[in-house]
Coordinates of C-alpha atoms and ligand atoms in Angstrom, one line a residue:
X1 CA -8.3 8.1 19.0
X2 CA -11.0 9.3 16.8
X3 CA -11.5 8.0 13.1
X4 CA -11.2 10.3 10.4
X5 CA -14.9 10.8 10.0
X6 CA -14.9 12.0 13.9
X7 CA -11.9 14.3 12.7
X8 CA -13.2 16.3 10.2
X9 CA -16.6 16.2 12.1
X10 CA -15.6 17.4 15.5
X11 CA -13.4 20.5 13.3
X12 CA -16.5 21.4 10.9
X13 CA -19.0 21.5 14.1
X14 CA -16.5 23.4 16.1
X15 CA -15.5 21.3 18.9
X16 CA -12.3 21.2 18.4
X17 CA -10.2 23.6 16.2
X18 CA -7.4 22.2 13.7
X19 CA -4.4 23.4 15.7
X20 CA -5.9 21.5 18.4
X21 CA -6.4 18.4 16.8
X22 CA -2.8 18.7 14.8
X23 CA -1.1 19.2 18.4
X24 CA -2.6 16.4 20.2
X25 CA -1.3 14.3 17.1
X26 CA 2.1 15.7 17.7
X27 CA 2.1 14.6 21.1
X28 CA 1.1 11.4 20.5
X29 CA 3.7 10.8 17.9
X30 CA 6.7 12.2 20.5
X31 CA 5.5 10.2 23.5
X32 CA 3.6 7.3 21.9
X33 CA 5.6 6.2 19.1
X34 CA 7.9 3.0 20.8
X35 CA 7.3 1.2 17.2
X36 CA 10.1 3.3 15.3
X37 CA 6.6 4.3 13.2
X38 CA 8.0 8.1 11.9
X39 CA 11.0 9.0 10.2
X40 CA 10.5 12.8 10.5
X41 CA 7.9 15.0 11.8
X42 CA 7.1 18.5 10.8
X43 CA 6.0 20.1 14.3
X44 CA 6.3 23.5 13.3
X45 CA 4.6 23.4 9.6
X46 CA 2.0 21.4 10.2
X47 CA 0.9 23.8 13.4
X48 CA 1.2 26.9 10.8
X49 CA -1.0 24.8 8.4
X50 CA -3.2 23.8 11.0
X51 CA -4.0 27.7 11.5
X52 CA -4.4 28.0 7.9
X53 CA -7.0 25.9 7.8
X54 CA -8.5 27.2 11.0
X55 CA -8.9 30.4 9.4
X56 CA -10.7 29.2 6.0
X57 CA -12.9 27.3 8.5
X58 CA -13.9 30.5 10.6
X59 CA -14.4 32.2 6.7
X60 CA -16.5 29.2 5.2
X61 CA -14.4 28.1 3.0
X62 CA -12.5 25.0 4.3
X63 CA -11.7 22.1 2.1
X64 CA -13.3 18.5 2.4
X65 CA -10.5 16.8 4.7
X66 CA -10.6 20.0 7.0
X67 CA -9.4 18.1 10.5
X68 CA -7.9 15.2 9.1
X69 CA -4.0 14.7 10.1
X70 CA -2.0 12.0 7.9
X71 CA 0.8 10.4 7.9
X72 CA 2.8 9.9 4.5
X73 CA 4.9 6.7 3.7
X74 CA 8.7 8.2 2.9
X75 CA 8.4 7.5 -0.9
X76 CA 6.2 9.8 -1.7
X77 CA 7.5 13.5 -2.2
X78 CA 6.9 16.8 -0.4
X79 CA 8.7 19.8 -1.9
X80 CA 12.0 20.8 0.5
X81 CA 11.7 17.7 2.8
X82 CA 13.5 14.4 3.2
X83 CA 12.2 11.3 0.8
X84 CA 14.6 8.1 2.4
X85 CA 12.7 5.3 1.0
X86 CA 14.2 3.6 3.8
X87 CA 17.6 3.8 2.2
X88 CA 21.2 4.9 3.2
X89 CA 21.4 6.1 -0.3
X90 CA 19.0 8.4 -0.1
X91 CA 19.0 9.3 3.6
X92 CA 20.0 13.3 3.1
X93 CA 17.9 13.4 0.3
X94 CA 15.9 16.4 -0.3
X95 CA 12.3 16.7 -2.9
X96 CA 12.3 19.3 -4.8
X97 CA 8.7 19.0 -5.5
X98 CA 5.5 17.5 -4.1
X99 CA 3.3 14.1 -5.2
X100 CA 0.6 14.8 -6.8
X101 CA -1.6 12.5 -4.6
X102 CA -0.3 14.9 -1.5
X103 CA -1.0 18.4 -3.5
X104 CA -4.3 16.8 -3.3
X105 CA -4.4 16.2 0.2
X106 CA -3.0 19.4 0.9
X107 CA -5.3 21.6 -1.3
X108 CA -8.5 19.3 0.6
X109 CA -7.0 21.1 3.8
X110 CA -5.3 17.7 5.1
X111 CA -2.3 18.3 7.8
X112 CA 0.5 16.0 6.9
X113 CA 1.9 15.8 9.8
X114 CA 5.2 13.2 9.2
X115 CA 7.0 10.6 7.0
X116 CA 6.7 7.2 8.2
X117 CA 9.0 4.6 7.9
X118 CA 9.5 1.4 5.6
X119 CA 11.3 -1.4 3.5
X120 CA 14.4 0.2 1.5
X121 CA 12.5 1.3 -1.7
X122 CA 9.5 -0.3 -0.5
X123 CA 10.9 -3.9 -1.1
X124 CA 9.8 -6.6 1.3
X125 CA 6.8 -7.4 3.5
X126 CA 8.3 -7.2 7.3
X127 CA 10.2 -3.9 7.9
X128 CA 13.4 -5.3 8.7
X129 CA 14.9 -4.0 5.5
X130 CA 14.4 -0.1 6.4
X131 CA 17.9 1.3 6.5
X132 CA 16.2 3.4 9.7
X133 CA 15.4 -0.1 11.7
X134 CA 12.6 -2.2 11.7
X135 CA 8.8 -0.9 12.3
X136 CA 7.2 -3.3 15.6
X137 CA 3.8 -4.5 15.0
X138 CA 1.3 -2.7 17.8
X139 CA -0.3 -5.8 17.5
X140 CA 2.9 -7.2 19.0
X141 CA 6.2 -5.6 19.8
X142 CA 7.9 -8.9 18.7
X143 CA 6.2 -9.1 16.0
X144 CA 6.5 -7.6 12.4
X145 CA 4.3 -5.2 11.2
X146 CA 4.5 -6.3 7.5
X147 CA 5.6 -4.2 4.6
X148 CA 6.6 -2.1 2.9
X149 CA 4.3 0.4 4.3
X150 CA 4.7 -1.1 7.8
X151 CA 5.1 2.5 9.4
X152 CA 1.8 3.8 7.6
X153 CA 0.4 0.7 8.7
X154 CA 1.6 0.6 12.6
X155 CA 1.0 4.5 12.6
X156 CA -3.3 3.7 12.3
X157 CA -2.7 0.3 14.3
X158 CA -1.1 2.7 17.5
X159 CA -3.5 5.5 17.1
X160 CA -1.1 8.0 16.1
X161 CA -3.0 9.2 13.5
X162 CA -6.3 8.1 11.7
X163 CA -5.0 7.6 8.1
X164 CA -1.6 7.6 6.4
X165 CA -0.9 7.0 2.9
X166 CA 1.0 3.7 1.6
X167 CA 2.4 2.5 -1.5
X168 CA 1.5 -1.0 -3.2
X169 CA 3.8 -2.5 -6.1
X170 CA 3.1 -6.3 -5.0
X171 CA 1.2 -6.5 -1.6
X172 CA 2.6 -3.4 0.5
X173 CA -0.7 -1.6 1.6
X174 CA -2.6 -4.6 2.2
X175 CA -0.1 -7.1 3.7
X176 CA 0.4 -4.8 6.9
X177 CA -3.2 -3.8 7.0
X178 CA -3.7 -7.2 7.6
X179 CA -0.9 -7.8 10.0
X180 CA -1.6 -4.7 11.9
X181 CA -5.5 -5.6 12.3
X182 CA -6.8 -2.1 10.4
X183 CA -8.2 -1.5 6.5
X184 CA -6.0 -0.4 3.3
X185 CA -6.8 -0.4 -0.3
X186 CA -4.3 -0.8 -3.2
X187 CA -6.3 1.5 -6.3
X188 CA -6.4 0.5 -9.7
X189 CA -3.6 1.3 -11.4
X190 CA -3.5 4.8 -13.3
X191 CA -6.3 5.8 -10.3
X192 CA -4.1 7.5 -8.8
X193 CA -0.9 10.0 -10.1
X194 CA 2.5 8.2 -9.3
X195 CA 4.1 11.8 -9.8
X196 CA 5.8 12.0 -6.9
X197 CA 5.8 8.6 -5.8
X198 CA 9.7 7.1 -6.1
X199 CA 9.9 4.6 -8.5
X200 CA 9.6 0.6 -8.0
X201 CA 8.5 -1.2 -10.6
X202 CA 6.5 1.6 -12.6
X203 CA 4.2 -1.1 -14.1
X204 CA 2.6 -1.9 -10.5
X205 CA 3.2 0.6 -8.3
X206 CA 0.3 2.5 -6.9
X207 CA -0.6 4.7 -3.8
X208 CA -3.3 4.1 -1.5
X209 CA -5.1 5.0 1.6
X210 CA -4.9 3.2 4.8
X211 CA -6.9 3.7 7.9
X212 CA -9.3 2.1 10.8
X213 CA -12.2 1.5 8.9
X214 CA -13.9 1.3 5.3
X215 CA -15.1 4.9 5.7
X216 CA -12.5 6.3 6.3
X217 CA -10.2 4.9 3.6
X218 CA -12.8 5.5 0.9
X219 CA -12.9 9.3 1.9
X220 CA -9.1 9.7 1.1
X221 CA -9.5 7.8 -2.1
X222 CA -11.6 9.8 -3.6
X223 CA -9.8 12.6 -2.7
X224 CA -6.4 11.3 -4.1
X225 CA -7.8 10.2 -7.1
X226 CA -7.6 11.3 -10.2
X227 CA -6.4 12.1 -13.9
X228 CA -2.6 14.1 -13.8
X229 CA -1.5 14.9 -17.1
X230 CA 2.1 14.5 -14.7
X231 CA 1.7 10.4 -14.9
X232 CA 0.9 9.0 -18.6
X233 CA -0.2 6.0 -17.2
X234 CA -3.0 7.7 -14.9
X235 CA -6.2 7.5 -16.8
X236 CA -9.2 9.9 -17.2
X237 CA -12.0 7.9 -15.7
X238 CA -14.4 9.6 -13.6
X239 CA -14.1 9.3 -9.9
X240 CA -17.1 8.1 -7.8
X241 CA -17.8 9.9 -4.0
X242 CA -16.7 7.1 -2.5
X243 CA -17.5 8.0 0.6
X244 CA -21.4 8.7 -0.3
X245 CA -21.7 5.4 -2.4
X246 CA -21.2 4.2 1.1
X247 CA -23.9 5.6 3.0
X248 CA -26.7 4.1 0.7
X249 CA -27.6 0.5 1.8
X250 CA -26.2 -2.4 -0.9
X251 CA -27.9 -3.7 -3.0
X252 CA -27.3 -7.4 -2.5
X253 CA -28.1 -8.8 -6.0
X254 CA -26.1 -5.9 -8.2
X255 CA -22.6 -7.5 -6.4
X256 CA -21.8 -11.3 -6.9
X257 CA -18.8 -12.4 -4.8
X258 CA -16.6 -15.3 -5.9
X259 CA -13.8 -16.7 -4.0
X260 CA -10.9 -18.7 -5.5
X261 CA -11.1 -22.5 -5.1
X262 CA -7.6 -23.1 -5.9
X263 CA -5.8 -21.0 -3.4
X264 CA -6.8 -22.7 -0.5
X265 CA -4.0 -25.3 -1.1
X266 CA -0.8 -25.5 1.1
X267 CA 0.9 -22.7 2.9
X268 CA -2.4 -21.1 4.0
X269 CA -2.5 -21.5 7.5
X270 CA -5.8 -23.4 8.9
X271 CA -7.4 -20.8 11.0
X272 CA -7.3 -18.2 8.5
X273 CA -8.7 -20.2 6.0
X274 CA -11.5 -21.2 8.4
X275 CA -12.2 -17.6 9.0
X276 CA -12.6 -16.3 5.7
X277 CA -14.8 -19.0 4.7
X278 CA -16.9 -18.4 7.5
X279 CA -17.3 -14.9 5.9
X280 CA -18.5 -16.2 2.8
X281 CA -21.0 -18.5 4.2
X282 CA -22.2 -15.8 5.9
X283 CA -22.6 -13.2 2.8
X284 CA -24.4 -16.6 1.1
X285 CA -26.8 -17.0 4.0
X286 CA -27.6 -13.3 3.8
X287 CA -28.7 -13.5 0.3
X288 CA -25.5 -12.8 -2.0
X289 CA -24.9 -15.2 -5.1
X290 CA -21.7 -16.2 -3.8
X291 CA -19.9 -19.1 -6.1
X292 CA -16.4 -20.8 -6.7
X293 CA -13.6 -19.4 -9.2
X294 CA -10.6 -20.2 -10.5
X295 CA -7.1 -18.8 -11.8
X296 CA -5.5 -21.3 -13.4
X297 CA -2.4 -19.5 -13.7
X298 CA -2.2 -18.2 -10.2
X299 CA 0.6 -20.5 -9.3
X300 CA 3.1 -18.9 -11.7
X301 CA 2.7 -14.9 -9.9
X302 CA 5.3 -14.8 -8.1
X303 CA 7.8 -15.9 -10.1
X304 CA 6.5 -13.3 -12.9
X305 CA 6.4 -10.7 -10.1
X306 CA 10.3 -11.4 -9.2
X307 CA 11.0 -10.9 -13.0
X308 CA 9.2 -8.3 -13.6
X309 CA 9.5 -6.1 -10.5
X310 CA 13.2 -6.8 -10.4
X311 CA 13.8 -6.2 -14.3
X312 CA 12.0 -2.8 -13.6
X313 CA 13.7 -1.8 -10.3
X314 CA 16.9 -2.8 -11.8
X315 CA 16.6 -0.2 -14.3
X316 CA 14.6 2.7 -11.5
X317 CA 17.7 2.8 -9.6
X318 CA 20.4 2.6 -11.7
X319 CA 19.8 6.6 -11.2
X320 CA 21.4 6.3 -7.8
X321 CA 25.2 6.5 -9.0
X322 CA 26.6 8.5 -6.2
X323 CA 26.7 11.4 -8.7
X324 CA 22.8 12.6 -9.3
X325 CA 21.5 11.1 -5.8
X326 CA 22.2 11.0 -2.4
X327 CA 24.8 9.2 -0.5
X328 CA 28.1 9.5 -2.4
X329 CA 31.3 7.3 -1.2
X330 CA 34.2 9.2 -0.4
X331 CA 38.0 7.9 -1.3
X332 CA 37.0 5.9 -3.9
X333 CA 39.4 6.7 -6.6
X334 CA 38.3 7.1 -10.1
X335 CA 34.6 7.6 -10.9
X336 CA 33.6 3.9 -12.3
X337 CA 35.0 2.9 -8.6
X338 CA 32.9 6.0 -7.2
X339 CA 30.3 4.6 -8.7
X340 CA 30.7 1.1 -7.6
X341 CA 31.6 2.5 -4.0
X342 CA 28.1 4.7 -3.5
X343 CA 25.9 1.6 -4.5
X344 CA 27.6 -0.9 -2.5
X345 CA 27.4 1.3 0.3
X346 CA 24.7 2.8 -0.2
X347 CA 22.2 -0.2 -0.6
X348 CA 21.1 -2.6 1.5
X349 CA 21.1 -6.5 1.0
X350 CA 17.8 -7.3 -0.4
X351 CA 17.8 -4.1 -2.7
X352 CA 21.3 -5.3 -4.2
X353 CA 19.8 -8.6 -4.9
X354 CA 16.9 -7.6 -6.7
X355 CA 18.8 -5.0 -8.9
X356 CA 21.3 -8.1 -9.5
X357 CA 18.4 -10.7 -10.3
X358 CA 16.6 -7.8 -12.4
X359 CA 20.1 -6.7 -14.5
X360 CA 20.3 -11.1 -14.9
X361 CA 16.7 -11.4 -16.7
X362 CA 17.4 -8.2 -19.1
X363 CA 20.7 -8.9 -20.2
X364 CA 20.7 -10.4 -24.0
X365 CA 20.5 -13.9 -24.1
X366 CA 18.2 -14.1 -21.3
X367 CA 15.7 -11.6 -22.3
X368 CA 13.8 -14.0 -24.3
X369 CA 13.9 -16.9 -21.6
X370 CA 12.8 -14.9 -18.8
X371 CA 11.4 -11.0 -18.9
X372 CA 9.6 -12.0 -22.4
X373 CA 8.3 -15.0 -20.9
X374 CA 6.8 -13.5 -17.7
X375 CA 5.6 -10.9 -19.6
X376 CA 3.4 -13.4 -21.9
X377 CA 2.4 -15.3 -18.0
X378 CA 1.4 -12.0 -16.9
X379 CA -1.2 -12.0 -19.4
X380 CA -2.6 -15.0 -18.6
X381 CA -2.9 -14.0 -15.3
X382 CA -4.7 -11.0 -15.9
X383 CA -6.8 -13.0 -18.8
X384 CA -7.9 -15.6 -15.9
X385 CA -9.1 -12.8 -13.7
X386 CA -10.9 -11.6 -17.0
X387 CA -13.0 -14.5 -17.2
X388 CA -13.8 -14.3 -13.2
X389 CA -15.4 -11.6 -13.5
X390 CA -17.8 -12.7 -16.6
X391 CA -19.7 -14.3 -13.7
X392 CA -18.8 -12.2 -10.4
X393 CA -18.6 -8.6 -9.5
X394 CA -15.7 -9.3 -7.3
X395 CA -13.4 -12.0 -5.7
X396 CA -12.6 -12.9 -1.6
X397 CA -9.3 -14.5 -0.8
X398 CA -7.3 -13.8 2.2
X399 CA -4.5 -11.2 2.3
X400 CA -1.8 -13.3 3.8
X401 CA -1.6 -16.8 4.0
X402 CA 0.1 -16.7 7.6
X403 CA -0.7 -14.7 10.3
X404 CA 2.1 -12.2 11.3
X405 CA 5.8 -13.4 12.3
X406 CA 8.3 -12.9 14.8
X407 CA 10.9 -10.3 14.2
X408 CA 13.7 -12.5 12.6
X409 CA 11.6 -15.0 12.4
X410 CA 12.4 -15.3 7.8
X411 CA 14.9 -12.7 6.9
X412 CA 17.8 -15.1 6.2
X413 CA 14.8 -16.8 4.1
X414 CA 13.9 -14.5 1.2
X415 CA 12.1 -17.1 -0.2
X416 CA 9.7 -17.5 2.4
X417 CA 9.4 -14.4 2.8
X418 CA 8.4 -13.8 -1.1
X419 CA 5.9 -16.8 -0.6
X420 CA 3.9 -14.8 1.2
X421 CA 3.1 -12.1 -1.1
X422 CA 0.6 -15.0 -3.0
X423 CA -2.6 -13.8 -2.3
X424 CA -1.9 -9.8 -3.3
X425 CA 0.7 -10.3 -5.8
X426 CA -1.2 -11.2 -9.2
X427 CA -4.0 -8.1 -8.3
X428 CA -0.6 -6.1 -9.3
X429 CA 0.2 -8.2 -12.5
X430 CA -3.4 -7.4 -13.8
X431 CA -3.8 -3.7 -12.6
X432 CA -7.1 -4.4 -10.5
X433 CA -7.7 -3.0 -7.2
X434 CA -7.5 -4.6 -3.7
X435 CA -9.2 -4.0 -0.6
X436 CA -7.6 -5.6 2.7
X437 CA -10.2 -5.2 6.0
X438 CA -9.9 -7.2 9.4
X439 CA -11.4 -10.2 9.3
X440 CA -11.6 -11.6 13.2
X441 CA -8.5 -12.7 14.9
X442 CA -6.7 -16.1 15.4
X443 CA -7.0 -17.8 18.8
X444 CA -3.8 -16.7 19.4
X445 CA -4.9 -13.1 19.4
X446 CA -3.1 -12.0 16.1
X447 CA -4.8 -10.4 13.2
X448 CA -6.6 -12.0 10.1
X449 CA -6.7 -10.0 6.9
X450 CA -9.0 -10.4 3.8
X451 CA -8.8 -9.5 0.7
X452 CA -11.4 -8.3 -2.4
X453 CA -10.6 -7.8 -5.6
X454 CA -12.4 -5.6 -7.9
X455 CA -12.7 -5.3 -11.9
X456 CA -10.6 -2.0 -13.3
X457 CA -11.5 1.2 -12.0
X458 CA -14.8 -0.6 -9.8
X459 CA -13.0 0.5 -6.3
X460 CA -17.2 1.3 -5.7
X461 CA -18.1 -2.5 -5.2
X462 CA -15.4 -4.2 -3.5
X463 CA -15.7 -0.5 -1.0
X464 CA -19.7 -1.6 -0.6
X465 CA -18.6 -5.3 0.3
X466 CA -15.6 -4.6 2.7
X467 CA -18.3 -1.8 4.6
X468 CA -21.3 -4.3 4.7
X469 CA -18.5 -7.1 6.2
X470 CA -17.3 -4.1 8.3
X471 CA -20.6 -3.4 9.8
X472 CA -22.4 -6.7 9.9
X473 CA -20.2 -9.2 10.5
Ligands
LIG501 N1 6.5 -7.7 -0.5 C1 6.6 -7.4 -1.9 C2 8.0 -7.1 -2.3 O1 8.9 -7.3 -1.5 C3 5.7 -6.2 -2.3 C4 6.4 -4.9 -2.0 C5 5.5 -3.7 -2.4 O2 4.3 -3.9 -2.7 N2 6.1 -2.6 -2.5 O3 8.3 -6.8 -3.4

């Protein structure tokens, strides 16, 4: 399949027409997707928007993403279509009104073509929580794809289409770009509008681009970015062409890379470690100023994250009563068992825990000792990246510190499975933005993912390094 670049070109230069391209995506999707990647697929609107486009191509005056074909991650809203989130609760659901990030796409003349699928409201970082079935890696079929945005990622890792969008609240664009083997960035947060986007944890949540290479992602971005008077927490910076920053060679001594000493300790698995630093010998030897950080208060992310995300969801979907939302159970007497009914019913295992852990940490009396507290940690956190980049422009880890995992393989284990969220998790605490891109494979065949980190709103620099490790490496 072509990349997104080859898209838009082939459409603007006339080799192909829109319809075209939007039809052969279709009939990828029907015969090719075997990984449970799409929850729904809009066959007849996108071929009418296709034709659309087609026409303000023949009249000169197409948008920028003319010919590109996306797939959308089922959180984020289109007006009079299904949003699941991967939930029972939600699974009739319909939006009344678009994202903000997809009235963008749409008025750049992108096709979306389809929902994909993912964790139950986007928690976990495997799949296996989507209410729908779990997403197989295309790496793999008995492997997991990662998550949440596992369908967005498997739907670029089997060539169904060239970009999708994904959501990232602690990991969930750039954990299953890394276990699917293709590129996803997690924006800084209030780059782009969460109008639209269902609500995790609104303090982390972001939406991103993901995608087969640098390019391509960085041409979405910029498209998708933005100020949106719809989200106060979006924030009226000016947005760079991404895409064009790109095309000018980098200028090795305006970007100093660091990478963190202290989280090469245990759990990160050996040849993932070796591969990554075999990156950053490599940027050295070619003339970066490449030098050792640290976060001191790295160690204590994930349990902030589990407070934090958890206090926040907890209070996200208590809208999902039975009444307002979705799934309603029926029989259930009077309405506080109505109530209690829908929920139970309606939610999966891992959701209920989380809502349960997050109600625990707000209730009085335990406020102080644990939502304050991770609060005042979550500083520190974002204070120690602070002072990494007094002295670096940005920061290499990996994404994951395993490779990816056998279907199965740590569901009963959600501790294990939270573990692995290390590496991506505080970029969320302190707001920054996070590139994942491929970094070679393990000799077992199976993906390796890595990670920069950028200062607020500098989604230019850590672009430049992931497309010069892209092209030369
Ligand atoms: N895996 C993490 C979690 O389960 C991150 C999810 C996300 O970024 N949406 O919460």
């Amino acid at each position: 399949m072509m990349s997104l670049k080859e898209c838009i070109n082939s459409v603007r230069n006339g080799q192909k027409s829109c319809e075209e391209l939007t039809s052969q995506t279709l009939k990828r999707i029907r015969s090719e997707d075997s990984y449970n990647i799409f929850l729904e697929v809009y066959d007849t609107e996108s071929l009418e928007q296709a034709r659309e486009v087609d026409k303000r191509i023949k009249s000169g005056n197409a948008g920028e993403l003319a010919g590109c074909v996306i797939g959308v991650k089922d959180i984020i809203c289109l007006a009079g279509k299904k949003v699941t989130c991967g939930s029972h609760i939600l699974e009739n659901y319909v939006s009344p009104y678009t994202a903000t990030a997809i009235e963008k796409l749409e008025a750049a003349d992108a096709v979306v073509v389809g929902k994909t699928n993912m964790d139950e409201f986007a928690m976990g970082s495997t799949n296996e929580n989507s209410y729908f079935g779990p997403v197989l890696d295309p790496v793999d079929k008995e492997l997991v794809p990662g998550g949440s945005s596992g369908g967005s990622a498997a739907a670029v890792a089997a060539k169904l289409v060239p970009v999708t969008l994904g959501s990232d609240t602690g990991g969930s664009i750039r954990q299953p770009a890394a276990f699917c083997g293709i590129t996803g960035i997690k924006p800084t947060y209030g780059r782009v509008s969460r109008f639209g986007l269902v609500a995790f944890a609104s303090s982390l949540d972001q939406i991103g681009p993901m995608g087969q290479n640098v390019e391509d992602v960085a041409t979405i971005l910029k498209v998708i970015s933005g100020y949106d008077k719809r989200d106060s927490t979006s924030v009226n910076v000016e947005v760079p062409d991404f895409q064009l920053e790109l095309s000018s060679p980098i200028k090795k001594d305006s970007i100093r890379i660091g990478y963190l000493s202290d989280m090469y300790g245990e759990g990160l698995d050996e040849e993932i470690k070796k591969s990554i630093m075999e990156t950053i010998d490599k940027l050295k030897t070619d003339g970066f100023t490449v030098g050792e950080v640290k976060l001191p208060h790295m160690s204590y992310a994930i349990s902030v994250y589990y407070i934090i995300a958890n206090a926040e969801a907890s209070s996200n979907l208590a809208r999902y009563d039975g009444a307002r939302y979705g799934h309603r159970a029926e029989g259930a007497g009077d309405l506080k068992g109505m109530y209690l009914a829908s929920r139970n019913s309606g939610f999966g295992e891992e959701v209920m825990r989380r809502i349960i852990l997050g109600t625990y940490v707000l209730s009085a009396g335990y406020y102080d000792a644990y939502y304050r507290k991770a609060q005042k940690v979550r500083r520190l956190i974002y204070d120690d990246f602070k002072n990494a980049f007094q002295d670096y422009d940005v920061l290499i880890t990996p994404t994951t510190p395993t490779p990816p995992y056998k279907i199965g393989e740590k569901i009963d284990d959600p501790l294990a499975m939270y573990l692995g969220d290390i590496f991506t998790i505080p970029v969320n605490l302190a707001g920054l933005p996070g590139l994942s891109i491929p970094c070679g494979k393990t000799k077992a065949g199976l993906p390796i993912g890595l990670q920069i980190i950028g200062k607020h709103f500098d989604e230019s620099s850590i672009l430049k390094t992931g497309h010069y490790i892209e092209q030369n490496y």
